[in-house]
Amino acid sequence: MIAPSPVDPESVPVVALACNNHPQQNLFRMHIRAVHLATMGRWSAVILLFCFFVTGILGCGYSVNGSSAGSLLISPSTINFGDVPVGQAANTKISLLNQSAATVNVSSLNVDGQTFSINSQGTLPIVIAPGASYVVQIGFKPVSATSYSGTFSAMDSSGRQLVQSSISGSGTDANAGTTTTPQLTVNPTGLSFDNLTVGSSANQTVTLTSTGTAPVQVTAAAISGAGFTLSGTSFPVTLNPKQAISLTVQFKPTTVGVVSSKLTITSNSANNPTAGVNLSGIGTAAVTNPQLAVSPGSLAFDDVTVGSTSTQPVTLTSTGTEPVEITSAAVTDGTSFTISGASFPLTLDPKQTITLQVHFTPKKTGIATGTLEIRSNSSTSSMAAVGLSGTGTTETTPTLTVNPGSLSFGNVTVGSSATQSVTLASTGTAPVQVTTAAISGTGFTVSGASFPVTLNPKQTVTLTVQFKPTTSGAASGKLAIVSKSSVNPTAAISLSGTGTTEAEPTLTVNPGSLSFGNVTVGSSATQSVALASIGAAPVKVTAAAISGTGFTVSGASFPVTLSPKQVVTLNVQFKPTASGAALGKLTLSSDSSSSSTATISLTGTGTESTTPTLTVSPASLSFGNVSVGSSATQAVTLASTGTAPVQVNATAISGAGFTVSGASFPVTLNPKQAVTLAVQFKPTTSGAATGRLTINSNSSTNPTAAVALAGTGTTAATPTLTVNLASLSFGDVTVGSSATQSVTLTSTGTGPVQVNAAAISGTGFTVSGANFPVTLNPKQAVTLTVQFKPTTAGAVSGKLTINSNSSTNPTAVVSLSGTGTSTTPQLTLGSSSLSFGNVTVDSSSTQSVTLASSGTGPLTINAATVSGTGFTVSGATFPVTLNPKQSVTLTVQFKPATTGAFTGKLTVTSNSSTNPTATVSLSGTGGGEQHQVDLSWSEPSNSPVPVTGYNIYRAVGGGSAYQLLNSSMGTQTTYVDSTVQSGMTYSYEVKSVDSSGVESSPSNVISVTIP
């Protein structure tokens, strides 16, 4: 190696670099001297560093000045969401820190760039006190599989930019391909802990979700950075598809200043196997002065009738570490607003609160505004203002709307009944009182409410009108509703129906309306609707349509035909997405002679409060026909669907032949917890039987829930077995692999059926799932699993034969078919050659080679051997079998013992259909000379802010991307860079750091080329 001539120290220029915001302070200098020590291959650089710090180091470092009143620092400095599946939302928080001694006012927060948004920002303008911070949540929801970029900025009232940060993220196609692949989604991709007093701690959660189509194994989760710790689970852990776990990240600062870190999660995810969560936090010194917090920052009274009063609270809290004195609280610019609740002056000790009552009594119609001014000795602001607004309105009007205006029951068999609903809605601006609801006409009755009843605006009540004819022929009647409505105070609904005796299809629906009461937003409540065929002929229900936000229906597939006395139960669920009342309707279409269309009104209210709620499912049990002396059992589930624990105090059952078991009471169910009761019907005599299961709890809705019970004791029982499929087709199945399908055997008669045997024929077909003989009670079922595992290629047929004592078809046959297909193993190497370049003697360098199974059959890799001096291989134990699209990674190491060029070869042998012996060529050179660069500089002088250490930065090849070299802040004025390579050019700069972790502007730059 030829060494260059030494550099004359006096020929090196002195470069001055000024802090941009203080041109009069061009005092940052760096003097550079570089000397090449030929015998050691060592370069030495001397850096003379001087930075004149202004108070708080304003204008230096990476903060951006705002208005003349102060400056802001954003943490983290860049916002990267990483990969987010298309259509899914990701959120992260950023902190705006006021480092200055003056208050900063933020008038607007802006995000540009497609699919980025600000999800929470509070009320503008935002006032950030000295040393305080403000948290903003940024959202990202990609709409396509591509990369996105944007910016976040904060502005003051003059439109001047206070701070700016770049935003990036990529959308990934969550549905790409059809193969089963493990995939891990990490949310959020960044955590910001805001300001925390040194010695205190805060926790946040990171959720790991298996979003692929195969189990994902999370092997490790490691965290770095002072003050951050991780808990929540032990690794490795395997998550099945849609399964998730939560990790708890704790930040407990030990010093004042900004701290950045990263949580690294390693898994076998098909994309992003090493996921990172950026962590940031700010340690702050304990506040030792009086502070007052006022909540809320504004009050809106909405509509209030002129002359009446509406009241809202304002809470004053002492949030400092010394008592705060409140001297006065007064309303300005608002003659309609008054306050009460305290006398001033008064003193609040730390953490003590007081509540003021603000009253709005409008004197005229229209919008009224005002301001509540609260004055104190708070160190953050001596005067807090609460904006007041309200609207005076004219006197309200009660109005009742009745729907529908008439009911037609059609044909109803004599002795049976049909029900329909009438909804009374308060549609005015004041409560309306309904005094009576009287019905006339033979066979007509009404139920559903007790009168008088008062309905607030938008509140409803549903009445159930029943027609039960005693004789054949047309009947008419009237439902008269008397109220204090401003319009139509006496509403009349005409009623009509016809009693019939002939064998006609008739459908009854029970109940005629469903009221879900209060249901917490995001949770759900379920009630049942029973459809019964009460005519002398089968009735066909063609459709069940539901309307109304949050309402869904399940439980049956339509069309469905119900034989006389047969019942089917529908489950109606109410799952509100927002608070407030919701209305809906379930419409049933059938060929019923009484009415081809039955309507069930639906009501419910979404609530935000934390309340105990008990959901009972199903709402009714129908045991059908059960032989006298035998028994049938069905389950009732009690689920805690509220946001607080619910206590179930007792259950009681009535009705001959009905009993209940399964739990001891009282029992407390936490949210989402459930208990199952077993209800048994064991008739002692023939005939229809009814009963009721009553459940008492402290549920906020329906504290006394009732489950209707029905069944019929029979003396003559007929065993009948129904097989749900007549044939199974497995299609193409790879030879040596298997596919399974199910066959369900159901007892559809009135007596138990005995299945004696299930025999299977055909090469490759097997059956499992039950031991024979087996007895199935009426409506009981068993599922058999049929497997097809071909041993050769080609079409195969078989037969599953089921023998029973069924009164019909005692020998049932299910035909079987499938085709065996062949597979081809194939190996693909990730690289055909590896070049290690120059590696110092006795040191090592590693590179990876990926072996992938790219064929249609399992690939067996028998061995991987390496030749050539200094080369070794590791990473897997052989032989190893890889399924299609599975891969394994080998690590090849080059560790030369002497100087000179070396070659070698990695040989991989397998059962690949092509290239069963694959090779990767290896090359590298052993080097005998090491290089390092020595840096030194002078300690800054005349700085009003003490310097506690230094950060050293390096750029490669003359570029402008400087990377931090030291892993922790250095306290010496020297540094040795031993990671340089021959033939490369490096540039260096140094930044001073104060006790808060804030950096100065960089020194001037020295560049060194390594021979």
Tab-separated table of N, CA and C in Angstrom, residues 758-842:
chain	number	residue	atom	x	y	z
A	758	ALA	N	-71.517	-47.336	10.474
A	758	ALA	CA	-71.208	-46.500	9.313
A	758	ALA	C	-69.988	-47.123	8.649
A	759	ALA	N	-70.197	-47.778	7.507
A	759	ALA	CA	-69.126	-48.502	6.810
A	759	ALA	C	-68.724	-47.731	5.571
A	760	ILE	N	-67.416	-47.736	5.274
A	760	ILE	CA	-66.912	-46.979	4.131
A	760	ILE	C	-66.152	-47.905	3.197
A	761	SER	N	-66.229	-47.633	1.890
A	761	SER	CA	-65.501	-48.400	0.887
A	761	SER	C	-64.848	-47.432	-0.081
A	762	GLY	N	-63.825	-47.934	-0.815
A	762	GLY	CA	-63.111	-47.090	-1.771
A	762	GLY	C	-61.707	-46.791	-1.272
A	763	THR	N	-60.697	-46.969	-2.141
A	763	THR	CA	-59.289	-46.795	-1.755
A	763	THR	C	-59.024	-45.339	-1.361
A	764	GLY	N	-58.431	-45.169	-0.186
A	764	GLY	CA	-58.057	-43.839	0.289
A	764	GLY	C	-59.112	-43.158	1.137
A	765	PHE	N	-60.336	-43.737	1.238
A	765	PHE	CA	-61.405	-43.115	2.029
A	765	PHE	C	-61.454	-43.738	3.419
A	766	THR	N	-61.582	-42.877	4.471
A	766	THR	CA	-61.780	-43.333	5.852
A	766	THR	C	-62.831	-42.447	6.494
A	767	VAL	N	-63.429	-42.950	7.598
A	767	VAL	CA	-64.468	-42.198	8.300
A	767	VAL	C	-64.160	-42.219	9.796
A	768	SER	N	-64.460	-41.103	10.490
A	768	SER	CA	-64.270	-40.997	11.935
A	768	SER	C	-65.298	-40.027	12.480
A	769	GLY	N	-65.310	-39.862	13.821
A	769	GLY	CA	-66.193	-38.868	14.425
A	769	GLY	C	-67.216	-39.431	15.383
A	770	ALA	N	-67.434	-40.756	15.401
A	770	ALA	CA	-68.421	-41.330	16.321
A	770	ALA	C	-68.130	-42.815	16.505
A	771	ASN	N	-68.533	-43.340	17.662
A	771	ASN	CA	-68.447	-44.775	17.949
A	771	ASN	C	-69.844	-45.369	17.855
A	772	PHE	N	-69.967	-46.471	17.138
A	772	PHE	CA	-71.273	-47.074	16.893
A	772	PHE	C	-71.405	-48.380	17.672
A	773	PRO	N	-72.675	-48.755	18.055
A	773	PRO	CA	-73.932	-48.028	17.793
A	773	PRO	C	-74.044	-46.765	18.662
A	774	VAL	N	-74.836	-45.786	18.172
A	774	VAL	CA	-75.082	-44.557	18.915
A	774	VAL	C	-76.564	-44.221	18.784
A	775	THR	N	-77.177	-43.738	19.889
A	775	THR	CA	-78.604	-43.400	19.900
A	775	THR	C	-78.754	-41.883	19.898
A	776	LEU	N	-79.577	-41.365	18.969
A	776	LEU	CA	-79.820	-39.927	18.861
A	776	LEU	C	-81.267	-39.632	19.236
A	777	ASN	N	-81.436	-38.762	20.263
A	777	ASN	CA	-82.782	-38.327	20.625
A	777	ASN	C	-83.332	-37.401	19.540
A	778	PRO	N	-84.658	-37.176	19.511
A	778	PRO	CA	-85.218	-36.275	18.489
A	778	PRO	C	-84.496	-34.932	18.488
A	779	LYS	N	-84.141	-34.466	17.282
A	779	LYS	CA	-83.434	-33.202	17.016
A	779	LYS	C	-81.957	-33.254	17.383
A	780	GLN	N	-81.484	-34.384	17.946
A	780	GLN	CA	-80.056	-34.524	18.235
A	780	GLN	C	-79.324	-34.938	16.951
A	781	ALA	N	-78.054	-34.567	16.828
A	781	ALA	CA	-77.295	-34.856	15.610
A	781	ALA	C	-75.875	-35.266	15.974
A	782	VAL	N	-75.218	-35.969	15.059
A	782	VAL	CA	-73.812	-36.321	15.183
A	782	VAL	C	-73.164	-36.084	13.825
A	783	THR	N	-71.915	-35.625	13.844
A	783	THR	CA	-71.200	-35.307	12.605
A	783	THR	C	-70.073	-36.293	12.377
A	784	LEU	N	-70.029	-36.891	11.180
A	784	LEU	CA	-68.963	-37.796	10.777
A	784	LEU	C	-67.977	-37.044	9.898
A	785	THR	N	-66.703	-37.385	10.035
A	785	THR	CA	-65.656	-36.773	9.217
A	785	THR	C	-65.127	-37.808	8.228
A	786	VAL	N	-65.266	-37.523	6.941
A	786	VAL	CA	-64.785	-38.428	5.889
A	786	VAL	C	-63.494	-37.849	5.336
A	787	GLN	N	-62.430	-38.680	5.312
A	787	GLN	CA	-61.123	-38.238	4.824
A	787	GLN	C	-60.774	-38.971	3.524
A	788	PHE	N	-60.190	-38.202	2.568
A	788	PHE	CA	-59.685	-38.789	1.332
A	788	PHE	C	-58.186	-38.533	1.275
A	789	LYS	N	-57.386	-39.626	1.292
A	789	LYS	CA	-55.923	-39.542	1.284
A	789	LYS	C	-55.414	-40.494	0.192
A	790	PRO	N	-55.298	-39.984	-1.067
A	790	PRO	CA	-54.919	-40.869	-2.177
A	790	PRO	C	-53.470	-41.333	-2.057
A	791	THR	N	-53.249	-42.584	-2.485
A	791	THR	CA	-51.887	-43.149	-2.493
A	791	THR	C	-51.299	-43.168	-3.902
A	792	THR	N	-52.147	-43.042	-4.897
A	792	THR	CA	-51.693	-43.006	-6.294
A	792	THR	C	-52.499	-41.950	-7.033
A	793	ALA	N	-51.966	-41.540	-8.181
A	793	ALA	CA	-52.673	-40.562	-9.003
A	793	ALA	C	-53.827	-41.230	-9.750
A	794	GLY	N	-54.921	-40.469	-9.955
A	794	GLY	CA	-56.057	-40.985	-10.703
A	794	GLY	C	-57.359	-40.823	-9.944
A	795	ALA	N	-58.495	-41.032	-10.654
A	795	ALA	CA	-59.817	-40.883	-10.059
A	795	ALA	C	-60.144	-42.078	-9.170
A	796	VAL	N	-60.824	-41.796	-8.032
A	796	VAL	CA	-61.217	-42.838	-7.075
A	796	VAL	C	-62.663	-42.577	-6.670
A	797	SER	N	-63.440	-43.659	-6.511
A	797	SER	CA	-64.808	-43.536	-6.026
A	797	SER	C	-65.008	-44.476	-4.853
A	798	GLY	N	-66.007	-44.178	-4.017
A	798	GLY	CA	-66.277	-45.010	-2.856
A	798	GLY	C	-67.689	-44.787	-2.380
A	799	LYS	N	-67.985	-45.307	-1.175
A	799	LYS	CA	-69.345	-45.253	-0.668
A	799	LYS	C	-69.322	-45.301	0.851
A	800	LEU	N	-70.142	-44.445	1.494
A	800	LEU	CA	-70.355	-44.477	2.940
A	800	LEU	C	-71.759	-44.996	3.185
A	801	THR	N	-71.869	-46.159	3.865
A	801	THR	CA	-73.154	-46.814	4.108
A	801	THR	C	-73.499	-46.701	5.580
A	802	ILE	N	-74.695	-46.150	5.909
A	802	ILE	CA	-75.127	-45.898	7.283
A	802	ILE	C	-76.372	-46.722	7.554
A	803	ASN	N	-76.268	-47.632	8.547
A	803	ASN	CA	-77.379	-48.517	8.917
A	803	ASN	C	-77.990	-48.038	10.226
A	804	SER	N	-79.344	-47.973	10.282
A	804	SER	CA	-80.040	-47.514	11.491
A	804	SER	C	-81.407	-48.173	11.556
A	805	ASN	N	-82.144	-47.885	12.649
A	805	ASN	CA	-83.522	-48.378	12.783
A	805	ASN	C	-84.526	-47.308	12.351
A	806	SER	N	-84.081	-46.405	11.466
A	806	SER	CA	-84.956	-45.334	10.981
A	806	SER	C	-86.192	-45.926	10.316
A	807	SER	N	-87.334	-45.285	10.566
A	807	SER	CA	-88.590	-45.749	9.973
A	807	SER	C	-88.595	-45.569	8.460
A	808	THR	N	-87.731	-44.664	7.982
A	808	THR	CA	-87.584	-44.477	6.532
A	808	THR	C	-86.108	-44.584	6.189
A	809	ASN	N	-85.808	-45.252	5.071
A	809	ASN	CA	-84.429	-45.361	4.583
A	809	ASN	C	-83.462	-45.851	5.662
A	810	PRO	N	-83.664	-47.070	6.183
A	810	PRO	CA	-82.778	-47.572	7.257
A	810	PRO	C	-81.335	-47.785	6.793
A	811	THR	N	-81.125	-47.912	5.482
A	811	THR	CA	-79.759	-48.022	4.962
A	811	THR	C	-79.531	-46.843	4.017
A	812	ALA	N	-78.830	-45.816	4.542
A	812	ALA	CA	-78.560	-44.609	3.756
A	812	ALA	C	-77.165	-44.703	3.155
A	813	VAL	N	-77.012	-44.247	1.898
A	813	VAL	CA	-75.734	-44.340	1.182
A	813	VAL	C	-75.310	-42.939	0.728
A	814	VAL	N	-74.037	-42.610	1.014
A	814	VAL	CA	-73.442	-41.353	0.541
A	814	VAL	C	-72.325	-41.727	-0.441
A	815	SER	N	-72.449	-41.330	-1.705
A	815	SER	CA	-71.425	-41.644	-2.699
A	815	SER	C	-70.221	-40.729	-2.514
A	816	LEU	N	-68.999	-41.290	-2.766
A	816	LEU	CA	-67.750	-40.563	-2.549
A	816	LEU	C	-66.945	-40.542	-3.847
A	817	SER	N	-66.239	-39.430	-4.128
A	817	SER	CA	-65.380	-39.347	-5.309
A	817	SER	C	-64.234	-38.380	-5.036
A	818	GLY	N	-63.098	-38.612	-5.715
A	818	GLY	CA	-61.938	-37.733	-5.593
A	818	GLY	C	-60.876	-38.149	-6.587
A	819	THR	N	-59.897	-37.288	-6.803
A	819	THR	CA	-58.825	-37.569	-7.760
A	819	THR	C	-57.472	-37.301	-7.104
A	820	GLY	N	-56.569	-38.312	-7.123
A	820	GLY	CA	-55.202	-38.144	-6.621
A	820	GLY	C	-54.334	-37.485	-7.674
A	821	THR	N	-53.576	-36.482	-7.262
A	821	THR	CA	-52.672	-35.776	-8.182
A	821	THR	C	-51.250	-35.873	-7.669
A	822	SER	N	-50.260	-35.881	-8.620
A	822	SER	CA	-48.849	-36.017	-8.249
A	822	SER	C	-48.236	-34.651	-7.973
A	823	THR	N	-47.054	-34.643	-7.314
A	823	THR	CA	-46.347	-33.406	-6.968
A	823	THR	C	-44.904	-33.476	-7.440
A	824	THR	N	-44.273	-32.316	-7.535
A	824	THR	CA	-42.872	-32.223	-7.966
A	824	THR	C	-42.087	-31.337	-7.006
A	825	PRO	N	-41.058	-31.918	-6.313
A	825	PRO	CA	-40.213	-31.076	-5.440
A	825	PRO	C	-39.193	-30.299	-6.278
A	826	GLN	N	-38.914	-29.041	-5.882
A	826	GLN	CA	-37.939	-28.226	-6.603
A	826	GLN	C	-37.261	-27.252	-5.642
A	827	LEU	N	-35.911	-27.113	-5.810
A	827	LEU	CA	-35.107	-26.241	-4.955
A	827	LEU	C	-34.698	-24.998	-5.736
A	828	THR	N	-34.840	-23.806	-5.092
A	828	THR	CA	-34.365	-22.535	-5.656
A	828	THR	C	-33.420	-21.874	-4.669
A	829	LEU	N	-32.205	-21.517	-5.155
A	829	LEU	CA	-31.216	-20.847	-4.310
A	829	LEU	C	-31.380	-19.340	-4.424
A	830	GLY	N	-31.221	-18.636	-3.293
A	830	GLY	CA	-31.340	-17.188	-3.295
A	830	GLY	C	-30.178	-16.489	-3.971
A	831	SER	N	-29.030	-17.159	-4.079
A	831	SER	CA	-27.862	-16.545	-4.716
A	831	SER	C	-26.978	-17.657	-5.270
A	832	SER	N	-26.334	-17.378	-6.429
A	832	SER	CA	-25.441	-18.371	-7.025
A	832	SER	C	-23.983	-18.137	-6.641
A	833	SER	N	-23.696	-16.986	-6.026
A	833	SER	CA	-22.318	-16.695	-5.609
A	833	SER	C	-22.329	-15.698	-4.472
A	834	LEU	N	-21.280	-15.772	-3.633
A	834	LEU	CA	-21.090	-14.833	-2.522
A	834	LEU	C	-19.684	-14.266	-2.584
A	835	SER	N	-19.552	-12.947	-2.569
A	835	SER	CA	-18.239	-12.298	-2.559
A	835	SER	C	-18.099	-11.515	-1.263
A	836	PHE	N	-17.095	-11.889	-0.419
A	836	PHE	CA	-16.909	-11.277	0.889
A	836	PHE	C	-16.007	-10.049	0.848
A	837	GLY	N	-15.345	-9.800	-0.311
A	837	GLY	CA	-14.459	-8.645	-0.408
A	837	GLY	C	-13.260	-8.795	0.526
A	838	ASN	N	-12.740	-7.664	0.991
A	838	ASN	CA	-11.580	-7.676	1.888
A	838	ASN	C	-12.036	-7.875	3.319
A	839	VAL	N	-11.453	-8.868	3.995
A	839	VAL	CA	-11.734	-9.159	5.399
A	839	VAL	C	-10.398	-9.251	6.139
A	840	THR	N	-10.262	-8.532	7.220
A	840	THR	CA	-9.011	-8.525	7.994
A	840	THR	C	-8.713	-9.927	8.517
A	841	VAL	N	-7.441	-10.282	8.486
A	841	VAL	CA	-6.995	-11.601	8.966
A	841	VAL	C	-7.444	-11.798	10.410
A	842	ASP	N	-7.996	-12.996	10.695
A	842	ASP	CA	-8.492	-13.430	12.002
A	842	ASP	C	-9.799	-12.743	12.409
